[in-house]
Structures are given as structure tokens and as C-alpha cells.
Short mmCIF file of C-alpha atoms in Angstrom, two decimals:
data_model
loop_
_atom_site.label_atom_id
_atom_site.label_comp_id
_atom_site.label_asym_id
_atom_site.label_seq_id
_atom_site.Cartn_x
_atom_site.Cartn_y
_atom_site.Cartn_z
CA UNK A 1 -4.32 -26.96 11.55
CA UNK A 2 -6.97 -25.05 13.08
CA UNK A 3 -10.13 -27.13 11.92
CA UNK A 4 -9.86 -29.78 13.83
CA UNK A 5 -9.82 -27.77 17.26
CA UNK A 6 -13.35 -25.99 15.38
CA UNK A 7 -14.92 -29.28 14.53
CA UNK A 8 -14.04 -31.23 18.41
CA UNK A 9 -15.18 -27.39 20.00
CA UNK A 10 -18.51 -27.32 17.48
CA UNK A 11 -17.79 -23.91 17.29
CA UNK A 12 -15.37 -21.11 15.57
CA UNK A 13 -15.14 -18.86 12.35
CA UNK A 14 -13.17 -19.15 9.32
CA UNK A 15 -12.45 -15.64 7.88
CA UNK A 16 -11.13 -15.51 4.36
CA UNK A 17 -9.76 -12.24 2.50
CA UNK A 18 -10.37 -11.77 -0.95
CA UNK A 19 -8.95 -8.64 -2.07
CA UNK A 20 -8.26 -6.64 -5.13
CA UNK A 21 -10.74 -4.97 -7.28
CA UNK A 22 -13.86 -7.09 -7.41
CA UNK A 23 -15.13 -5.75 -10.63
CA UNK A 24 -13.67 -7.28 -14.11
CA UNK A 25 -10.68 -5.16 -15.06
CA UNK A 26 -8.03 -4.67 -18.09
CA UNK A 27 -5.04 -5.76 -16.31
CA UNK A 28 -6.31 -7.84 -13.46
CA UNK A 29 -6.59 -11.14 -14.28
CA UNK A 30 -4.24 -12.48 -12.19
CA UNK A 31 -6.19 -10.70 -8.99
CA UNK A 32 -9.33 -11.54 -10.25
CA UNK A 33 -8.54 -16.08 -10.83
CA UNK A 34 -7.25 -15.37 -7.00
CA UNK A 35 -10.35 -13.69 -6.08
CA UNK A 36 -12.70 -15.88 -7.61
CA UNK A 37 -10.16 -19.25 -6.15
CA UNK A 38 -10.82 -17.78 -2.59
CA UNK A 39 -14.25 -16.77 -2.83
CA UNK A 40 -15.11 -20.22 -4.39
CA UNK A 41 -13.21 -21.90 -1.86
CA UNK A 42 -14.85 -20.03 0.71
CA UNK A 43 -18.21 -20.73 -0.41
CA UNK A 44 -17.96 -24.51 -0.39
CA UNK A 45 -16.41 -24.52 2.98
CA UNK A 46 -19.40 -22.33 4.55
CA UNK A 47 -21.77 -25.68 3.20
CA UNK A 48 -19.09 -27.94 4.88
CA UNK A 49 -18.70 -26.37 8.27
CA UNK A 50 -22.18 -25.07 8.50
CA UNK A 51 -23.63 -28.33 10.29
CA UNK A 52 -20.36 -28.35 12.17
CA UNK A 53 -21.16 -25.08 14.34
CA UNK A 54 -18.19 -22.89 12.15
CA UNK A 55 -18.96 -20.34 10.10
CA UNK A 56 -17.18 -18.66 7.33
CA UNK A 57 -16.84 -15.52 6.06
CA UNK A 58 -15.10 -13.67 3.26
CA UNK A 59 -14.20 -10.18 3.66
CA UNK A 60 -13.59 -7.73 0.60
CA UNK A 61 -11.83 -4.89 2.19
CA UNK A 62 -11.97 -2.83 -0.55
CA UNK A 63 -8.89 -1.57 -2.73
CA UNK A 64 -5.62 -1.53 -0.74
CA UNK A 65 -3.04 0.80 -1.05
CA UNK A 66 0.53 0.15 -0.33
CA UNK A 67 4.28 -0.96 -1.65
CA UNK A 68 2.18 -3.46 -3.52
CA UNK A 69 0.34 -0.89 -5.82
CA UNK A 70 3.47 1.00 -6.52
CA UNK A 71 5.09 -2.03 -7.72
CA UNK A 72 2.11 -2.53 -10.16
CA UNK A 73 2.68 0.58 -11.34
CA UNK A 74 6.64 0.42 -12.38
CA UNK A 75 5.63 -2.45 -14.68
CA UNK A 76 4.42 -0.72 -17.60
CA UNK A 77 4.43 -2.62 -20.73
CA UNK A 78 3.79 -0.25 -23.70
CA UNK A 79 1.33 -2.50 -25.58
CA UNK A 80 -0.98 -2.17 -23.12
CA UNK A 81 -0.05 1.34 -21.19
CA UNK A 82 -3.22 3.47 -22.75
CA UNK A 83 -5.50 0.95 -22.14
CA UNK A 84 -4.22 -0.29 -18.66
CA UNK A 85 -1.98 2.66 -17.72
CA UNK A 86 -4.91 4.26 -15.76
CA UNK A 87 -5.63 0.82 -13.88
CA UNK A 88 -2.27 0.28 -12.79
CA UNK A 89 -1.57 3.84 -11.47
CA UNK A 90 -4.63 4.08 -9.39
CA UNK A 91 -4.36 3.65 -5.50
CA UNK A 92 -7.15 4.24 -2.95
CA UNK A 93 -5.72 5.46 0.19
CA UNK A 94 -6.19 4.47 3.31
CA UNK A 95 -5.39 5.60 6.87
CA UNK A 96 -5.18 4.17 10.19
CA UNK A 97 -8.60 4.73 11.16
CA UNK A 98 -10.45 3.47 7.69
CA UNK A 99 -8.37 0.47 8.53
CA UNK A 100 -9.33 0.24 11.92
CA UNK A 101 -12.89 0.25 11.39
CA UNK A 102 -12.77 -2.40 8.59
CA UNK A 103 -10.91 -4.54 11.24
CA UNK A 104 -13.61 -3.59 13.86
CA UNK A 105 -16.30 -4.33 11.33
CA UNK A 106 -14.65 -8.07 10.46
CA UNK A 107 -14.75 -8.46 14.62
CA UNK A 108 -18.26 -7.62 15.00
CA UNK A 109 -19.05 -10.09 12.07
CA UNK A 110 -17.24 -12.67 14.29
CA UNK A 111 -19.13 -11.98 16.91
CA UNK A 112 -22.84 -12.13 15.53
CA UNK A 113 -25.08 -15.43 15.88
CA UNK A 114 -24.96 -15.78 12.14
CA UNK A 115 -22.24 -14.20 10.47
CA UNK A 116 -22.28 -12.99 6.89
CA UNK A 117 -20.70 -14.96 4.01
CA UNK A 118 -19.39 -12.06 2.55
CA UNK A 119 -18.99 -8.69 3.95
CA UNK A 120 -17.84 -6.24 1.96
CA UNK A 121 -16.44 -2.86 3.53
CA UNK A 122 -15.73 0.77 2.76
CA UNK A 123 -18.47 2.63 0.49
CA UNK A 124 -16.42 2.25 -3.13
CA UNK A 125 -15.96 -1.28 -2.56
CA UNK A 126 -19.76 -2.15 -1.55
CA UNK A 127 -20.55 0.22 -4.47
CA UNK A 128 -18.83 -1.52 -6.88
CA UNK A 129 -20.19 -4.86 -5.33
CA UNK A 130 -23.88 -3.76 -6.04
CA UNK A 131 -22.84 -2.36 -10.13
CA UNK A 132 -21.60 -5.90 -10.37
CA UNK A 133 -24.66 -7.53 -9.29
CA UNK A 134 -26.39 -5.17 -11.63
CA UNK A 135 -24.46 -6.14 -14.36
CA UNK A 136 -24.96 -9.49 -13.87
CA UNK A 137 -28.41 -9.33 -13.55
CA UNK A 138 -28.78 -7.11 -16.61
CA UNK A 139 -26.51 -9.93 -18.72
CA UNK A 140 -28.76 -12.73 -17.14
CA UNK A 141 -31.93 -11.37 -18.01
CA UNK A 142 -30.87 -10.65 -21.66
CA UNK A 143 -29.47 -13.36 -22.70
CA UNK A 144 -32.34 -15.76 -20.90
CA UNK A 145 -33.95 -17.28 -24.07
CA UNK A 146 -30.58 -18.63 -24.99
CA UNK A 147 -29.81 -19.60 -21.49
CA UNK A 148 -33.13 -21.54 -21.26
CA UNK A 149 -32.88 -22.84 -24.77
CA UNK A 150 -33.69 -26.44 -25.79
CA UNK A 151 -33.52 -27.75 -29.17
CA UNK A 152 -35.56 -29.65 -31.15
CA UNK A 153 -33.95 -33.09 -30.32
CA UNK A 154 -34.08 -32.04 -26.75
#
């Protein structure tokens, strides 16, 4: 509904929230097919809108606590509660002001020349951001001769 007013204006910013834990996690695969939707979704709209004047970002707030942990929590299944019993119980808490300077953060992205894709915000959550990169880089650079790999035929 909003695009169109963006595209006539040449001009505006599409913010997307993809939240949750972003690292791979016993117990989160729901959060993390959402995560990855969004983000993907995001991404290919930033290559769309870019000529148009809009940008796009995609903000990772970090873990958020709230009602929706503690529901997470009352659903143990006993199959999985040693290995996942930790994961669901955890909660990062938050107060006003954390909250308040994510949101002032997301502003100031708004307001800059050239925005960033992603911003991620909150020390654990741009921590965990760089051990996934790592991890990913690590698992890239091992497996490369099989990545690059070409058979005979080829």
C-alpha cells in the first residue's frame, strides 16, 4: 500500500524486522525459516527499490523478551527437554531505555544518505552476528575443494 506513494515520491525507506535468535539453534526452526523468509525478502527488495530512490533495511533487534518467551517455555516436550530445555527457558531482558535506543538507532538509520541493509543492535546480538560470519567463513574455507570441484566429464 505504501510503495506506490515511495516509487511516485522517488524517495522513502522500507524497514523490515527479523527477529529471534540469528544463530542456528535446537528448537528454533520455526524462527529461524521466518528469519531467513524476511531477510531474503528484504534483500531482493533493496536491488528492486534501489534505482527507485527507497532504501531498505532489516533490523535484528536482538533477543526479545516478553509473554512470547514465556509461552515458549510452558511447551516442554520431554523428548527434547535436555537438549532444548535450556533454549526455551532463556530470556534476555530488556528495559525501557535498551528499547529506546534500539528504536533511536533504527531512526538514525532512516535518516542517513545511505542506510544500512542490515543493522543489527544491542552487543549479544551483533556478537552473535560476527560468530556466525565466522562460522561461515570457517565452513567455506574448509570445505572449498569440494565446493570448487569439477569432475572429469566436466
Amino acid at each position: 500500500e505504501v510503495l506506490p506513494h515511495m516509487r511516485e515520491r522517488r524517495r522513502g525507506h522500507v524497514v523490515t524486522l527479523a527477529s529471534g535468535h540469528p544463530e542456528q539453534a535446537a528448537g528454533f526452526g520455526l524462527t529461524h525459516a521466518v528469519r531467513g523468509a524476511v531477510i531474503g525478502l528484504s534483500e531482493s527488495l533493496t536491488q528492486e527499490l534501489k534505482p527507485l530512490g527507497i532504501q531498505v533495511t532489516t533490523v535484528d533487534p536482538g533477543m526479545l523478551g516478553g509473554p512470547e518467551a514465556r509461552i515458549i517455555a510452558r511447551q516442554v516436550i520431554a523428548d527434547y527437554d535436555t537438549r532444548l530445555g535450556p533454549a526455551r527457558l532463556w530470556q534476555e531482558e530488556l528495559d525501557e531505555l535498551v528499547m529506546a535506543g534500539r528504536a533511536q538507532a533504527v531512526l538514525r538509520a532512516m535518516d542517513l544518505p545511505e542506510a544500512p541493509g542490515h543493522l543489527v543492535l544491542g552487543a549479544r546480538a551483533y556478537e552473535r552476528a560476527l560468530r556466525r560470519l565466522s562460522a561461515l567463513q570457517a565452513e567455506l574455507s574448509a570445505w572449498r575443494n569440494l565446493s570448487l570441484y569439477q569432475s572429469e566429464a566436466a
